[in-house]
Coordinates of C-alpha atoms and ligand atoms in Angstrom, one line a residue:
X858 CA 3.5 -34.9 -13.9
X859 CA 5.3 -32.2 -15.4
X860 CA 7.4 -29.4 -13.3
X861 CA 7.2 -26.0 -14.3
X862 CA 9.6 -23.0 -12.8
X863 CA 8.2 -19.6 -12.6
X864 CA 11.0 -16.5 -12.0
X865 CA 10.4 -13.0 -11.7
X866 CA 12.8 -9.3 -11.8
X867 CA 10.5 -7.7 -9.4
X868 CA 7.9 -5.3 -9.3
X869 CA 7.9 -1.5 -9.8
X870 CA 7.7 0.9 -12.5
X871 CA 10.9 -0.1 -14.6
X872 CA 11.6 2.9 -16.1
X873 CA 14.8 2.6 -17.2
X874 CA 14.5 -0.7 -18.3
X875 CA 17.0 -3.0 -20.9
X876 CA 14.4 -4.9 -22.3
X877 CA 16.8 -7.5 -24.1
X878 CA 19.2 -7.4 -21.0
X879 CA 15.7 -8.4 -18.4
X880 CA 14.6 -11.2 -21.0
X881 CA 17.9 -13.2 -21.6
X882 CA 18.7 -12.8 -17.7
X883 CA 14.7 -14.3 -17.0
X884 CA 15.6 -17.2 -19.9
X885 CA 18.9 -18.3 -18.4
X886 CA 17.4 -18.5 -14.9
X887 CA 14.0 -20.8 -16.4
X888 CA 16.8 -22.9 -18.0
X889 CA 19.3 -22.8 -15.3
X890 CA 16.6 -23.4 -12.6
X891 CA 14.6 -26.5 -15.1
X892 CA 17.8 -28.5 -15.0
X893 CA 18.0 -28.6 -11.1
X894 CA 14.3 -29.2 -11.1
X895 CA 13.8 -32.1 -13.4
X896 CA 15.4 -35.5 -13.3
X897 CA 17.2 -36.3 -9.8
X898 CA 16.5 -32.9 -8.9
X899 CA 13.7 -31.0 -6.3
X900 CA 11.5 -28.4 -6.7
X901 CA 13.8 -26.4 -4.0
X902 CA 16.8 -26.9 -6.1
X903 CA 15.2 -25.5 -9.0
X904 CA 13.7 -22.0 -7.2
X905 CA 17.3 -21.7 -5.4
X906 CA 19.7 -22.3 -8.7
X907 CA 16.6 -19.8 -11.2
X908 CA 17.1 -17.4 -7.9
X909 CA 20.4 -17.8 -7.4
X910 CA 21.2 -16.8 -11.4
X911 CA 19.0 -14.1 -11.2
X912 CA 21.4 -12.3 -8.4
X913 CA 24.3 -12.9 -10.0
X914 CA 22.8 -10.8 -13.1
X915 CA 24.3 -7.7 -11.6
X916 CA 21.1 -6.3 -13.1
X917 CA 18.4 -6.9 -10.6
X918 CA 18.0 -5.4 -6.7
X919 CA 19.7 -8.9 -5.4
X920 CA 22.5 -10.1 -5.2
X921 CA 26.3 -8.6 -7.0
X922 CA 23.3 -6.5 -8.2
X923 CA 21.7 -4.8 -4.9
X924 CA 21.0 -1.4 -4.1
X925 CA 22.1 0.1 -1.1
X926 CA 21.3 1.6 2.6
X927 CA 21.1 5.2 3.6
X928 CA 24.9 4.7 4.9
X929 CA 25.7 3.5 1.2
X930 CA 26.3 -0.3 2.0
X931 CA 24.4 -3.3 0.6
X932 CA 22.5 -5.4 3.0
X933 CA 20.4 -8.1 1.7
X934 CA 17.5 -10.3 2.9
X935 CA 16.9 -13.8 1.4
X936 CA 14.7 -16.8 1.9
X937 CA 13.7 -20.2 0.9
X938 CA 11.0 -22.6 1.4
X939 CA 10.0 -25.9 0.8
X940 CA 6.9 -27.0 0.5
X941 CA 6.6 -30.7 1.2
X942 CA 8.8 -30.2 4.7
X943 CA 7.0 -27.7 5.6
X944 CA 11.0 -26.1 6.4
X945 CA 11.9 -22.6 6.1
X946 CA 15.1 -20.5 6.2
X947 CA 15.9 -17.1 5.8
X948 CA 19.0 -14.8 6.3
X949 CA 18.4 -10.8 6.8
X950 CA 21.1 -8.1 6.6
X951 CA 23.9 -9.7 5.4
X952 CA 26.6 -8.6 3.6
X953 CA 28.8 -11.2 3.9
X954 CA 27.7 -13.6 0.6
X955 CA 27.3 -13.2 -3.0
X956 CA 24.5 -15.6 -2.7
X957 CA 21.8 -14.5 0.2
X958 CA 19.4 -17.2 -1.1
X959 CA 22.5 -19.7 -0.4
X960 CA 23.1 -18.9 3.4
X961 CA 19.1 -19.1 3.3
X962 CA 18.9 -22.8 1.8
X963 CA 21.9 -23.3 4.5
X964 CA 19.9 -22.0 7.2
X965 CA 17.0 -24.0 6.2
X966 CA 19.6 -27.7 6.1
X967 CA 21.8 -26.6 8.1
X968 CA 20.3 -25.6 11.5
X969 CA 16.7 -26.1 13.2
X970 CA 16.3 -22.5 12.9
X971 CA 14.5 -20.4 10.1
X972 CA 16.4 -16.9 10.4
X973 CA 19.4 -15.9 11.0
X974 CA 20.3 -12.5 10.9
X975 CA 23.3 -9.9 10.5
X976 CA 26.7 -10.4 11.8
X977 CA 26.4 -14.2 13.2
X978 CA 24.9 -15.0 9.5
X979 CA 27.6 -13.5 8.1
X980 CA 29.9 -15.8 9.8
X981 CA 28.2 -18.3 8.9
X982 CA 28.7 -18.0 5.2
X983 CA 32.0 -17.2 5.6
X984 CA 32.8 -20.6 7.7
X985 CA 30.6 -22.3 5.0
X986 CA 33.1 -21.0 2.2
X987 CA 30.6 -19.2 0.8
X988 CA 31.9 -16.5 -2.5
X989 CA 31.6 -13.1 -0.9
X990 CA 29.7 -10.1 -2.2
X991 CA 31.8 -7.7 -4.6
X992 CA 30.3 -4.9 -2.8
X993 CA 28.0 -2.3 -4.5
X994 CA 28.0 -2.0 -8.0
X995 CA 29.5 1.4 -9.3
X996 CA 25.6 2.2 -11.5
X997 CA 24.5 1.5 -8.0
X998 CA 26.6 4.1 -6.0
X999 CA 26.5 6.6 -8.7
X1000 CA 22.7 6.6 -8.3
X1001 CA 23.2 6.7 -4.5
X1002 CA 25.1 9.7 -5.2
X1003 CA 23.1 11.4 -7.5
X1004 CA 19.9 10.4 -4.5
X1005 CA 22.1 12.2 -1.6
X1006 CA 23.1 15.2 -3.8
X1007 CA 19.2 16.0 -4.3
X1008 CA 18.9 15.7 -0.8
X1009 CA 17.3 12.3 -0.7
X1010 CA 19.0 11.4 2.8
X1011 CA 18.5 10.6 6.2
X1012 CA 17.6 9.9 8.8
X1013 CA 14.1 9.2 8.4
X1014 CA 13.8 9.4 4.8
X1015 CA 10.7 7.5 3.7
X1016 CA 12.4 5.0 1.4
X1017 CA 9.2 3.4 0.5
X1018 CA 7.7 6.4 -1.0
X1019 CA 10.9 7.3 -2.6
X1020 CA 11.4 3.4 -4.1
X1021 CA 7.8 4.5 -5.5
X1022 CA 9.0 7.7 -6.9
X1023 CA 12.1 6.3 -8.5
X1024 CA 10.8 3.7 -10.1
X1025 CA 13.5 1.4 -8.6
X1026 CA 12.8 -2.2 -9.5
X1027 CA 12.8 -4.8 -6.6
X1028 CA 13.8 -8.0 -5.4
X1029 CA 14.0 -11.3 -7.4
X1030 CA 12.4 -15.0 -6.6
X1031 CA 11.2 -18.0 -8.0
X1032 CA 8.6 -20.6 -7.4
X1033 CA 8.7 -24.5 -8.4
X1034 CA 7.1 -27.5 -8.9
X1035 CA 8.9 -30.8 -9.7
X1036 CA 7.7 -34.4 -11.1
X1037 CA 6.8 -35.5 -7.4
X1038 CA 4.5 -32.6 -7.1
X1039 CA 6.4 -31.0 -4.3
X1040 CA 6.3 -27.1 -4.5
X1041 CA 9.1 -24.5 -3.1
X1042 CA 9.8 -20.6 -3.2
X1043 CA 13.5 -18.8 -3.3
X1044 CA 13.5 -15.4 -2.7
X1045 CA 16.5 -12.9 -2.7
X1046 CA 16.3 -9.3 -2.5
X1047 CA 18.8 -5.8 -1.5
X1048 CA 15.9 -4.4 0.1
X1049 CA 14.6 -0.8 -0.9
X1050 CA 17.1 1.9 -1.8
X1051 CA 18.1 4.6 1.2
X1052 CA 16.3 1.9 3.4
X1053 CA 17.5 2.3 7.5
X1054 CA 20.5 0.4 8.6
X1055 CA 19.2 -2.6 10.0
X1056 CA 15.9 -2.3 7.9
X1057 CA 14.9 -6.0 7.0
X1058 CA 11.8 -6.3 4.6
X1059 CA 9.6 -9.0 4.1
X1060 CA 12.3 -11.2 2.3
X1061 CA 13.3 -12.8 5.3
X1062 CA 9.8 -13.5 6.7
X1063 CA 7.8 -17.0 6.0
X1064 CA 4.0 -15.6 4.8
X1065 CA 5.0 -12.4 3.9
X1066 CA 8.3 -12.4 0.9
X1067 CA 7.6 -16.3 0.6
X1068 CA 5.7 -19.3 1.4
X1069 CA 5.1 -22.9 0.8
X1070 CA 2.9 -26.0 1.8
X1071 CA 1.7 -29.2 0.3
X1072 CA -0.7 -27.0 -2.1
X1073 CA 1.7 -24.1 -3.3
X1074 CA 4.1 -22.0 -3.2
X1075 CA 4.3 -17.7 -3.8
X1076 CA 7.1 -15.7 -3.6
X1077 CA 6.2 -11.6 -3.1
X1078 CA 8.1 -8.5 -4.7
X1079 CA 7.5 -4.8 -3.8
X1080 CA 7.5 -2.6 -0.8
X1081 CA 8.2 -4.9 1.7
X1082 CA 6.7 -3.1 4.5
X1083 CA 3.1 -3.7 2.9
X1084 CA 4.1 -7.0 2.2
X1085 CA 4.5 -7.3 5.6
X1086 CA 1.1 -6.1 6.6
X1087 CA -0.8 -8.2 4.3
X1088 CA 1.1 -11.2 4.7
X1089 CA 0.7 -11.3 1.4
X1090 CA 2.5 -14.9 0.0
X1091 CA 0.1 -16.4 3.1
X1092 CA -2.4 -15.3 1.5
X1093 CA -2.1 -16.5 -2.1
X1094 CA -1.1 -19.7 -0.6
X1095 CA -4.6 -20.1 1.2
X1096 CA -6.6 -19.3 -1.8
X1097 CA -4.5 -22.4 -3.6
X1098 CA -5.5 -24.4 -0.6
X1099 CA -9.3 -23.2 -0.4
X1100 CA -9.5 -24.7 -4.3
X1101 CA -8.9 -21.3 -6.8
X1102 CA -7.1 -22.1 -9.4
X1103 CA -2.8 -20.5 -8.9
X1104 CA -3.4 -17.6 -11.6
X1105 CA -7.2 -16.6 -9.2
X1106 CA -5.2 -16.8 -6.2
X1107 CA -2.3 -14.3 -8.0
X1108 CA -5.0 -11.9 -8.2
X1109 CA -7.0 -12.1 -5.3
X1110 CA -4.6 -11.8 -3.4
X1111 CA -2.7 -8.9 -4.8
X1112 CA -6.7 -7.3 -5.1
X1113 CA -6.8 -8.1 -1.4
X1114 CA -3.2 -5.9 -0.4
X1115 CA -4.2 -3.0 -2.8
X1116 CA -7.1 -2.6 -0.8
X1117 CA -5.2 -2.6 2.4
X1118 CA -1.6 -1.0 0.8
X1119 CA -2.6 1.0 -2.3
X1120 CA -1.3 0.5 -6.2
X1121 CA 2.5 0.5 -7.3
X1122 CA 3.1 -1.9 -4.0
X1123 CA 3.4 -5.0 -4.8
X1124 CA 3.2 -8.6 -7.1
X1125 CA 3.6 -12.1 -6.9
X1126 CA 4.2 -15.1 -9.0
X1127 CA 2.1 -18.6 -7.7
X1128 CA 2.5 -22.6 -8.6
X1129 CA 0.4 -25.0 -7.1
X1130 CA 0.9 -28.7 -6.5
X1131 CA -1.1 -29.7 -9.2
X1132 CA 1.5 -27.3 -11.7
X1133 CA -1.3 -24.7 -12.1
X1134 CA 0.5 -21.1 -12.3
X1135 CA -0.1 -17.6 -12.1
X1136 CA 1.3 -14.3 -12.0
X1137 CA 0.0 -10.8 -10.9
X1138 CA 1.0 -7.4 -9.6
X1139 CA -0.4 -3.7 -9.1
X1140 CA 2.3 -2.4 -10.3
X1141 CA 3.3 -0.9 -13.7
X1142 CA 5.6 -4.1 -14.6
X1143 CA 6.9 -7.0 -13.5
X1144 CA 8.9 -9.0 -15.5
X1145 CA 8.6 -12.4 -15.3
X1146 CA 8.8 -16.1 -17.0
X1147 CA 7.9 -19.9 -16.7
X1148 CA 9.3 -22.5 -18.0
X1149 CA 7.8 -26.2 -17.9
X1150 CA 9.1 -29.9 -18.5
X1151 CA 7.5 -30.7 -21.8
X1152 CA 9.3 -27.5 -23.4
X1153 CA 6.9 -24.4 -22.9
X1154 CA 8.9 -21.2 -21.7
X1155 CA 7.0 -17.4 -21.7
X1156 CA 8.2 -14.2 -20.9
X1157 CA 5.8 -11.7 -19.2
X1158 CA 4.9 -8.7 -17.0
X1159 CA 7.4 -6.1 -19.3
X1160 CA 6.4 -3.2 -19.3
X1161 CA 4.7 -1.6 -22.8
X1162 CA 6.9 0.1 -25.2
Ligands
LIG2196 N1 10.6 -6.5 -1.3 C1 11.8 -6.3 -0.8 C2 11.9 -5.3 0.3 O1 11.1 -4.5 0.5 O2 12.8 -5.4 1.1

């Protein structure tokens, strides 16, 4: 059968957005992420190398690119799953690795853990010779700046509501399939901008950021709190496995957490087994692609001029 990638840039209201900047950055991760996918390769190669691409963009909230705590430091959350094992692994509040969604796939071969979090998963990369993180960005302390001088600050600022407010976009993943018909999710996120120290979203947590089994696999972008509460890649997942097609799924599920969370919360992007696919989100955009073994590739989810 054929293997299709799905990526995404995350949900939110992209305001500011670089529209040629967002598409070539979603084109190299489909054609980064196809070539682990397809040949020798797995379906969890191919969400971790899209995923991994996507945080080395510098552009997206992940990776060299993540924004930053109410203290002004990145911490990041990251996870991967893979759908035939049934094996997760997850990292949250690192700052140690360039890659989160690296120390996640480590976590998840590594160890008979699924997450690992702050300083001890730090040490981990480190002893795993993993490239460390640059540290923030300087568009990304310049806006944390600009937040604190408006009085955006602590210590119980509601970053949620403020991510809402902002319009900062959020989190980065990737779901597979490959030729075997094994699905898997990647997910890799620097959380939500002025978040708590110690804050971990739902990145880092199974059913929630991502999930996988022998029917699909989703990977979740927004507020992660809500995510949280709605588990919301669980419940995409299930749909797949009760018989709606991936794209039905997309949107029931994300119709299912509006009603519990509100709009401008959240979206997710779905494969099944079968290399059905769908995308959907409440949000104003969520940019996102697919790409597919027999030479289809689409961009989506911008938002409109
Ligand atoms: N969705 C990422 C986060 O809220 O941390």
């Amino acid at each position: 059968m054929r293997s299709v990638l799905l990526v995404h840039a995350g949900a939110g209201t992209w305001k500011y957005l670089d529209r040629e900047s967002i598409i070539a950055t979603l084109e190299n991760a489909l054609e980064t992420g196809l070539r682990a996918l397809t040949g020798e390769g797995s379906a969890i190669a191919g969400a971790v190398e899209a995923t991994k691409v996507l945080e080395d963009s510098g552009i997206l909230n992940a990776g060299i690119g993540s924004v930053v705590d109410l203290s002004g430091h990145v911490s990041m959350d990251a996870g991967v799953m893979d759908g035939y094992t049934g094996r997760a692994g997850a990292v949250a509040s690192v700052t140690y690795p360039r890659n989160p969604v690296v120390l996640a796939l480590k976590v998840m071969e590594l160890t008979d853990h699924i997450l690992i979090a702050g300083s001890p998963a730090d040490d981990l990369a480190r002893r795993l010779g993993l490239e460390k993180h640059p540290g923030p960005s300087q568009k990304v302390l310049k806006r944390y700046k600009e937040y604190i001088m408006k009085g955006y600050s602590g210590p119980y600022v509601k970053s949620y509501e403020l991510a809402k407010k902002l319009g900062i976009g959020d989190t980065v993943g990737a779901v597979a399939v490959d030729s075997k018909g094994r699905v898997a999710a990647a997910v890799s996120t620097g959380g939500v901008m002025l978040k708590f120290p110690g804050r971990v979203g739902d990145s880092a947590i199974p059913g929630a950021g991502f999930y996988a089994n022998r029917a699909a696999a989703a990977v979740a972008t927004g507020i992660g709190e809500t995510i949280i509460e709605s588990f919301l890649t669980l419940s995409a997942v299930n749909l797949v496995a009760e018989g709606l097609s991936a794209s039905t799924a997309a949107k029931m599920s994300i119709m299912k957490h509006t009603s519990i969370s509100g709009p401008d919360t959240a979206g997710v992007i779905v494969v099944s087994s079968d290399g059905d696919f769908g995308a959907f989100f409440n949000t104003n955009a969520m940019p996102w692609g697919y790409i597919t073994s027999d030479g289809k590739l689409g961009i989506s989810g911008l938002p409109k001029k």
